[in-house]
């Protein structure tokens, strides 16, 4: 115990940094545990740990850390549990086709998909959730659509979609905390019962203004940089930005907020310095910091106040406060304070990649900047221009590599791929965006007031085209991304704990965290990919063969193909199962003979139509198959050797991933999961 106390004394400045980690641990416990009794048990165990810690000798740091950490664990669980119970929107129980009348409470154009997303509050529909989101095609938009309008149309409403396959994106959980209880696509005709009398918001007007000034793919990125709305970015450009490690430029975060605040402070300081009285008598830094703070807050509100933007704004305000008082505010304590603020206001954000990647990147940068050797290397000194430029380049490359390494486990967990060349691409992209694109776009907007912004818009378009060219060039490299199958929650938790251990401590003990990080990444990369992926509706099946992945329905859309490919850690083209030499397919059935890694032969049978099949033939095929998959309910006399996967089973399990060699089956839904965003499924399906 004395050795631990001595070590904690050396790390006393870092102990506070674990407060948001403990709070986040309680929030994570609520997401990971399945039901109310488990959440209550978690809180009781945490409080019991606090009581046990209180029995340790008074005055020790171990006692203080155990008691405080345990209380924060309990508080985090209760915080997100309470918010979910009080403010969440339960989903629609089952799909329903109705004629909906609703009041418009939000409109968001998505030009890249030629549609508009409309948030509605249903009128005189007691069985519907309080808020639904519908997509309306651009060609079907009625005149007068806007906030306050009342419209009527036919729609098939669905509960917010859970992950299609294990490890996929969980829109249902996000929609629950956003207050969205159902989604659908409006069918024409759409009747306007009461047109909107409110004008478009400032954000919407700015978005439309920028879109009018551009013609080409750069318009979506220009609008995203100013408003935070990425709806106008074509999917191929967005994918190129993700693969090249430049997607962070599209999400309003620290880079954009810092650039804006820095520019405002610079301009205010220069303008006030023109006055001798102001330069001698006024507190210039305090005034400039206040102006920068107002600009940062305004930019955050304008761009929708997303979690990365709020985090960046809070951090920037703390930095400005420290600078105004003459103190060095860029520390890990600043990052921890920002994390606490976000977790207290939006505890559900912890489960999303935005929060995790945003804070992980900033923590890595600040931890690297606080390291004595790196600080000594990066410090300004008298030297020639070439050596100074080389030093700056080395510093940027080191920070980029550090961020890529820290973000790799998070990217593998959420997206099943991680960038390898992002550090090099950012050497050009970050200066280009910070010092050329954003100033030019701001200047163009200012000059548009007097109608002289066209030249600046042209220059902005050329700079953004250069950025897109860089993204597509890097993304085309076979070394651009590292692919992996779905990482388990347990492996990710251990890896994240190791990352935090490395980043938050200062003494040599910090390097103990490398063991779980390396182990977690290695287990993910070496894990055998699934041989069979089945979506939650049973319609889409992907099979891994010696020649790659094949899909049952070759007319499946790009979204389905991307989900299946990413979850399998596969970057090639999905071919049709019917084209495989080991497959025998008819209009109604596909039989596939598959060999696993151990050399065992498996017989798979898939249905791909709704046509009734003769019992004698189907029963024979079922008995000969090891696994039968169907999007409809299969009769009891269909008895395969191992698994019968039909609509009844999938209604309880959700999508499935199967590794044949080990006989592992992973499901989307866990038994007994009572999180409130999971739509209650009927016990029997006709």
PDB file of C-alpha atoms in Angstrom, residues 316-511:
ATOM      1  CA  UNK A 316     -11.943  26.864 -26.193  1.00  0.00           C
ATOM      2  CA  UNK A 317     -13.796  28.912 -23.573  1.00  0.00           C
ATOM      3  CA  UNK A 318     -11.656  27.391 -20.839  1.00  0.00           C
ATOM      4  CA  UNK A 319      -8.502  28.143 -22.831  1.00  0.00           C
ATOM      5  CA  UNK A 320      -9.591  31.725 -23.390  1.00  0.00           C
ATOM      6  CA  UNK A 321     -10.342  32.102 -19.705  1.00  0.00           C
ATOM      7  CA  UNK A 322      -6.885  30.827 -18.855  1.00  0.00           C
ATOM      8  CA  UNK A 323      -5.205  33.105 -21.393  1.00  0.00           C
ATOM      9  CA  UNK A 324      -7.161  36.116 -20.137  1.00  0.00           C
ATOM     10  CA  UNK A 325      -5.811  35.370 -16.642  1.00  0.00           C
ATOM     11  CA  UNK A 326      -2.304  34.854 -17.956  1.00  0.00           C
ATOM     12  CA  UNK A 327      -2.214  31.074 -17.361  1.00  0.00           C
ATOM     13  CA  UNK A 328      -1.397  28.105 -19.568  1.00  0.00           C
ATOM     14  CA  UNK A 329      -4.815  26.515 -19.998  1.00  0.00           C
ATOM     15  CA  UNK A 330      -4.013  23.888 -22.661  1.00  0.00           C
ATOM     16  CA  UNK A 331      -3.724  20.869 -20.351  1.00  0.00           C
ATOM     17  CA  UNK A 332      -5.348  17.500 -19.848  1.00  0.00           C
ATOM     18  CA  UNK A 333      -7.365  19.066 -17.026  1.00  0.00           C
ATOM     19  CA  UNK A 334      -9.035  21.196 -19.674  1.00  0.00           C
ATOM     20  CA  UNK A 335      -9.933  18.076 -21.676  1.00  0.00           C
ATOM     21  CA  UNK A 336     -11.258  16.347 -18.556  1.00  0.00           C
ATOM     22  CA  UNK A 337     -13.419  19.339 -17.685  1.00  0.00           C
ATOM     23  CA  UNK A 338     -14.879  19.412 -21.182  1.00  0.00           C
ATOM     24  CA  UNK A 339     -15.605  15.683 -20.993  1.00  0.00           C
ATOM     25  CA  UNK A 340     -17.392  16.110 -17.663  1.00  0.00           C
ATOM     26  CA  UNK A 341     -19.556  18.899 -19.049  1.00  0.00           C
ATOM     27  CA  UNK A 342     -20.570  16.851 -22.089  1.00  0.00           C
ATOM     28  CA  UNK A 343     -21.244  13.689 -20.063  1.00  0.00           C
ATOM     29  CA  UNK A 344     -23.366  15.542 -17.532  1.00  0.00           C
ATOM     30  CA  UNK A 345     -25.503  17.129 -20.259  1.00  0.00           C
ATOM     31  CA  UNK A 346     -25.476  14.332 -22.857  1.00  0.00           C
ATOM     32  CA  UNK A 347     -24.513  11.072 -21.137  1.00  0.00           C
ATOM     33  CA  UNK A 348     -25.774   9.053 -24.110  1.00  0.00           C
ATOM     34  CA  UNK A 349     -23.048  10.599 -26.289  1.00  0.00           C
ATOM     35  CA  UNK A 350     -20.476   8.315 -24.654  1.00  0.00           C
ATOM     36  CA  UNK A 351     -21.680   5.325 -26.684  1.00  0.00           C
ATOM     37  CA  UNK A 352     -21.189   7.072 -30.033  1.00  0.00           C
ATOM     38  CA  UNK A 353     -18.015   7.239 -32.123  1.00  0.00           C
ATOM     39  CA  UNK A 354     -18.168  11.045 -32.286  1.00  0.00           C
ATOM     40  CA  UNK A 355     -17.558  11.508 -28.554  1.00  0.00           C
ATOM     41  CA  UNK A 356     -14.982   8.741 -28.316  1.00  0.00           C
ATOM     42  CA  UNK A 357     -12.921   9.806 -31.316  1.00  0.00           C
ATOM     43  CA  UNK A 358     -13.139  13.495 -30.534  1.00  0.00           C
ATOM     44  CA  UNK A 359     -11.898  13.221 -26.966  1.00  0.00           C
ATOM     45  CA  UNK A 360      -9.381  10.489 -27.779  1.00  0.00           C
ATOM     46  CA  UNK A 361      -7.768  12.646 -30.468  1.00  0.00           C
ATOM     47  CA  UNK A 362      -7.592  15.744 -28.274  1.00  0.00           C
ATOM     48  CA  UNK A 363      -6.292  13.761 -25.293  1.00  0.00           C
ATOM     49  CA  UNK A 364      -3.569  12.230 -27.456  1.00  0.00           C
ATOM     50  CA  UNK A 365      -2.518  15.638 -28.781  1.00  0.00           C
ATOM     51  CA  UNK A 366      -2.378  17.282 -25.352  1.00  0.00           C
ATOM     52  CA  UNK A 367      -0.640  14.292 -23.731  1.00  0.00           C
ATOM     53  CA  UNK A 368       1.978  14.370 -26.479  1.00  0.00           C
ATOM     54  CA  UNK A 369       2.380  18.139 -26.139  1.00  0.00           C
ATOM     55  CA  UNK A 370       2.895  17.792 -22.370  1.00  0.00           C
ATOM     56  CA  UNK A 371       5.673  15.223 -22.771  1.00  0.00           C
ATOM     57  CA  UNK A 372       8.961  16.962 -21.850  1.00  0.00           C
ATOM     58  CA  UNK A 373      10.974  15.575 -24.772  1.00  0.00           C
ATOM     59  CA  UNK A 374       8.344  16.431 -27.352  1.00  0.00           C
ATOM     60  CA  UNK A 375       7.874  19.902 -25.865  1.00  0.00           C
ATOM     61  CA  UNK A 376      11.641  20.497 -26.001  1.00  0.00           C
ATOM     62  CA  UNK A 377      11.778  19.330 -29.622  1.00  0.00           C
ATOM     63  CA  UNK A 378       8.804  21.464 -30.694  1.00  0.00           C
ATOM     64  CA  UNK A 379       9.841  24.610 -28.780  1.00  0.00           C
ATOM     65  CA  UNK A 380      10.615  27.722 -30.845  1.00  0.00           C
ATOM     66  CA  UNK A 381      14.310  28.539 -31.255  1.00  0.00           C
ATOM     67  CA  UNK A 382      16.680  30.598 -33.358  1.00  0.00           C
ATOM     68  CA  UNK A 383      17.399  28.570 -36.485  1.00  0.00           C
ATOM     69  CA  UNK A 384      17.287  28.802 -40.243  1.00  0.00           C
ATOM     70  CA  UNK A 385      14.111  28.646 -42.275  1.00  0.00           C
ATOM     71  CA  UNK A 386      14.852  25.167 -43.640  1.00  0.00           C
ATOM     72  CA  UNK A 387      15.488  23.643 -40.205  1.00  0.00           C
ATOM     73  CA  UNK A 388      12.467  25.441 -38.778  1.00  0.00           C
ATOM     74  CA  UNK A 389      10.242  24.170 -41.589  1.00  0.00           C
ATOM     75  CA  UNK A 390      11.565  20.639 -41.177  1.00  0.00           C
ATOM     76  CA  UNK A 391      10.937  20.781 -37.440  1.00  0.00           C
ATOM     77  CA  UNK A 392       7.360  21.976 -37.961  1.00  0.00           C
ATOM     78  CA  UNK A 393       6.801  19.208 -40.504  1.00  0.00           C
ATOM     79  CA  UNK A 394       8.150  16.601 -38.078  1.00  0.00           C
ATOM     80  CA  UNK A 395       5.908  17.936 -35.279  1.00  0.00           C
ATOM     81  CA  UNK A 396       2.822  17.761 -37.512  1.00  0.00           C
ATOM     82  CA  UNK A 397       3.694  14.246 -38.651  1.00  0.00           C
ATOM     83  CA  UNK A 398       4.285  13.075 -35.062  1.00  0.00           C
ATOM     84  CA  UNK A 399       0.956  14.472 -33.892  1.00  0.00           C
ATOM     85  CA  UNK A 400      -0.813  12.927 -36.877  1.00  0.00           C
ATOM     86  CA  UNK A 401       0.708   9.501 -36.240  1.00  0.00           C
ATOM     87  CA  UNK A 402      -0.165   9.729 -32.529  1.00  0.00           C
ATOM     88  CA  UNK A 403      -3.787  10.555 -33.317  1.00  0.00           C
ATOM     89  CA  UNK A 404      -4.062   7.762 -35.907  1.00  0.00           C
ATOM     90  CA  UNK A 405      -2.679   5.195 -33.449  1.00  0.00           C
ATOM     91  CA  UNK A 406      -5.054   6.278 -30.680  1.00  0.00           C
ATOM     92  CA  UNK A 407      -8.072   6.322 -32.982  1.00  0.00           C
ATOM     93  CA  UNK A 408      -7.323   2.929 -34.562  1.00  0.00           C
ATOM     94  CA  UNK A 409      -9.073   0.745 -31.925  1.00  0.00           C
ATOM     95  CA  UNK A 410     -12.091   3.057 -31.858  1.00  0.00           C
ATOM     96  CA  UNK A 411     -12.373   3.057 -35.644  1.00  0.00           C
ATOM     97  CA  UNK A 412     -12.021  -0.729 -35.786  1.00  0.00           C
ATOM     98  CA  UNK A 413     -14.795  -1.145 -33.217  1.00  0.00           C
ATOM     99  CA  UNK A 414     -17.328   1.224 -34.788  1.00  0.00           C
ATOM    100  CA  UNK A 415     -16.458   1.122 -38.496  1.00  0.00           C
ATOM    101  CA  UNK A 416     -14.453  -2.145 -38.808  1.00  0.00           C
ATOM    102  CA  UNK A 417     -11.659  -0.249 -40.532  1.00  0.00           C
ATOM    103  CA  UNK A 418      -8.939   2.232 -39.610  1.00  0.00           C
ATOM    104  CA  UNK A 419      -6.894   4.686 -41.660  1.00  0.00           C
ATOM    105  CA  UNK A 420      -3.189   4.088 -42.235  1.00  0.00           C
ATOM    106  CA  UNK A 421      -2.274   7.091 -44.378  1.00  0.00           C
ATOM    107  CA  UNK A 422      -4.306   9.761 -42.591  1.00  0.00           C
ATOM    108  CA  UNK A 423      -1.264  11.236 -40.827  1.00  0.00           C
ATOM    109  CA  UNK A 424       0.391  11.949 -44.167  1.00  0.00           C
ATOM    110  CA  UNK A 425      -2.772  13.223 -45.846  1.00  0.00           C
ATOM    111  CA  UNK A 426      -3.400  15.601 -42.939  1.00  0.00           C
ATOM    112  CA  UNK A 427       0.022  17.205 -43.435  1.00  0.00           C
ATOM    113  CA  UNK A 428      -1.502  18.883 -46.482  1.00  0.00           C
ATOM    114  CA  UNK A 429      -5.215  18.833 -45.660  1.00  0.00           C
ATOM    115  CA  UNK A 430      -5.134  20.563 -42.256  1.00  0.00           C
ATOM    116  CA  UNK A 431      -3.064  23.615 -43.337  1.00  0.00           C
ATOM    117  CA  UNK A 432      -5.077  23.784 -46.561  1.00  0.00           C
ATOM    118  CA  UNK A 433      -8.377  23.811 -44.675  1.00  0.00           C
ATOM    119  CA  UNK A 434      -7.278  26.037 -41.781  1.00  0.00           C
ATOM    120  CA  UNK A 435      -5.274  28.714 -43.583  1.00  0.00           C
ATOM    121  CA  UNK A 436      -6.780  28.753 -47.082  1.00  0.00           C
ATOM    122  CA  UNK A 437     -10.261  27.228 -47.361  1.00  0.00           C
ATOM    123  CA  UNK A 438     -11.890  28.592 -44.198  1.00  0.00           C
ATOM    124  CA  UNK A 439     -10.472  32.155 -44.480  1.00  0.00           C
ATOM    125  CA  UNK A 440     -11.438  32.304 -48.163  1.00  0.00           C
ATOM    126  CA  UNK A 441     -14.960  31.074 -47.427  1.00  0.00           C
ATOM    127  CA  UNK A 442     -15.379  33.557 -44.560  1.00  0.00           C
ATOM    128  CA  UNK A 443     -14.112  36.379 -46.773  1.00  0.00           C
ATOM    129  CA  UNK A 444     -16.460  35.319 -49.574  1.00  0.00           C
ATOM    130  CA  UNK A 445     -19.437  35.418 -47.209  1.00  0.00           C
ATOM    131  CA  UNK A 446     -18.471  38.891 -46.014  1.00  0.00           C
ATOM    132  CA  UNK A 447     -17.979  40.203 -49.554  1.00  0.00           C
ATOM    133  CA  UNK A 448     -21.356  38.760 -50.586  1.00  0.00           C
ATOM    134  CA  UNK A 449     -22.923  41.478 -48.442  1.00  0.00           C
ATOM    135  CA  UNK A 450     -21.868  43.988 -51.100  1.00  0.00           C
ATOM    136  CA  UNK A 451     -22.082  41.531 -53.985  1.00  0.00           C
ATOM    137  CA  UNK A 452     -18.333  41.086 -54.551  1.00  0.00           C
ATOM    138  CA  UNK A 453     -17.793  37.545 -53.250  1.00  0.00           C
ATOM    139  CA  UNK A 454     -17.582  35.717 -56.611  1.00  0.00           C
ATOM    140  CA  UNK A 455     -13.749  35.742 -56.937  1.00  0.00           C
ATOM    141  CA  UNK A 456     -13.326  34.385 -53.411  1.00  0.00           C
ATOM    142  CA  UNK A 457     -15.909  31.684 -54.051  1.00  0.00           C
ATOM    143  CA  UNK A 458     -13.958  30.616 -57.148  1.00  0.00           C
ATOM    144  CA  UNK A 459     -10.738  30.416 -55.139  1.00  0.00           C
ATOM    145  CA  UNK A 460     -12.559  28.473 -52.405  1.00  0.00           C
ATOM    146  CA  UNK A 461     -13.858  25.999 -54.983  1.00  0.00           C
ATOM    147  CA  UNK A 462     -10.346  25.442 -56.360  1.00  0.00           C
ATOM    148  CA  UNK A 463      -8.951  24.835 -52.872  1.00  0.00           C
ATOM    149  CA  UNK A 464     -11.758  22.400 -52.047  1.00  0.00           C
ATOM    150  CA  UNK A 465     -11.250  20.578 -55.343  1.00  0.00           C
ATOM    151  CA  UNK A 466      -7.598  20.178 -54.352  1.00  0.00           C
ATOM    152  CA  UNK A 467      -8.720  18.763 -51.002  1.00  0.00           C
ATOM    153  CA  UNK A 468     -11.076  16.311 -52.731  1.00  0.00           C
ATOM    154  CA  UNK A 469      -8.337  15.299 -55.158  1.00  0.00           C
ATOM    155  CA  UNK A 470      -6.052  14.565 -52.232  1.00  0.00           C
ATOM    156  CA  UNK A 471      -8.776  12.519 -50.506  1.00  0.00           C
ATOM    157  CA  UNK A 472      -9.547  10.423 -53.590  1.00  0.00           C
ATOM    158  CA  UNK A 473      -5.855   9.928 -54.344  1.00  0.00           C
ATOM    159  CA  UNK A 474      -5.058   8.653 -50.850  1.00  0.00           C
ATOM    160  CA  UNK A 475      -8.265   6.588 -50.643  1.00  0.00           C
ATOM    161  CA  UNK A 476      -7.370   4.787 -53.887  1.00  0.00           C
ATOM    162  CA  UNK A 477      -4.204   3.377 -52.324  1.00  0.00           C
ATOM    163  CA  UNK A 478      -4.503  -0.280 -51.216  1.00  0.00           C
ATOM    164  CA  UNK A 479      -2.727   0.769 -48.000  1.00  0.00           C
ATOM    165  CA  UNK A 480      -5.257   3.484 -47.169  1.00  0.00           C
ATOM    166  CA  UNK A 481      -7.294   1.455 -44.693  1.00  0.00           C
ATOM    167  CA  UNK A 482      -6.901  -1.514 -42.394  1.00  0.00           C
ATOM    168  CA  UNK A 483      -9.957  -3.795 -42.384  1.00  0.00           C
ATOM    169  CA  UNK A 484     -11.079  -6.112 -39.601  1.00  0.00           C
ATOM    170  CA  UNK A 485     -14.258  -8.016 -38.671  1.00  0.00           C
ATOM    171  CA  UNK A 486     -16.424  -6.864 -35.794  1.00  0.00           C
ATOM    172  CA  UNK A 487     -14.536  -6.256 -32.537  1.00  0.00           C
ATOM    173  CA  UNK A 488     -16.302  -7.600 -29.465  1.00  0.00           C
ATOM    174  CA  UNK A 489     -17.413  -5.211 -26.719  1.00  0.00           C
ATOM    175  CA  UNK A 490     -15.190  -6.953 -24.174  1.00  0.00           C
ATOM    176  CA  UNK A 491     -12.061  -6.634 -26.314  1.00  0.00           C
ATOM    177  CA  UNK A 492     -12.848  -2.997 -27.049  1.00  0.00           C
ATOM    178  CA  UNK A 493     -13.389  -2.216 -23.355  1.00  0.00           C
ATOM    179  CA  UNK A 494     -10.008  -3.675 -22.394  1.00  0.00           C
ATOM    180  CA  UNK A 495      -8.328  -1.841 -25.275  1.00  0.00           C
ATOM    181  CA  UNK A 496      -9.936   1.480 -24.319  1.00  0.00           C
ATOM    182  CA  UNK A 497      -8.863   1.021 -20.699  1.00  0.00           C
ATOM    183  CA  UNK A 498      -5.296   0.453 -21.860  1.00  0.00           C
ATOM    184  CA  UNK A 499      -5.406   3.582 -24.007  1.00  0.00           C
ATOM    185  CA  UNK A 500      -6.617   5.688 -21.110  1.00  0.00           C
ATOM    186  CA  UNK A 501      -3.906   4.241 -18.863  1.00  0.00           C
ATOM    187  CA  UNK A 502      -1.233   5.236 -21.397  1.00  0.00           C
ATOM    188  CA  UNK A 503      -2.598   8.733 -21.964  1.00  0.00           C
ATOM    189  CA  UNK A 504      -3.534   9.887 -18.478  1.00  0.00           C
ATOM    190  CA  UNK A 505      -0.528   8.880 -16.362  1.00  0.00           C
ATOM    191  CA  UNK A 506       2.916  10.496 -16.583  1.00  0.00           C
ATOM    192  CA  UNK A 507       5.335   8.071 -14.920  1.00  0.00           C
ATOM    193  CA  UNK A 508       6.710   4.902 -16.506  1.00  0.00           C
ATOM    194  CA  UNK A 509       3.742   2.947 -15.183  1.00  0.00           C
ATOM    195  CA  UNK A 510       1.778   4.455 -18.079  1.00  0.00           C
ATOM    196  CA  UNK A 511       3.430   2.006 -20.501  1.00  0.00           C
TER     197      UNK A 511
END
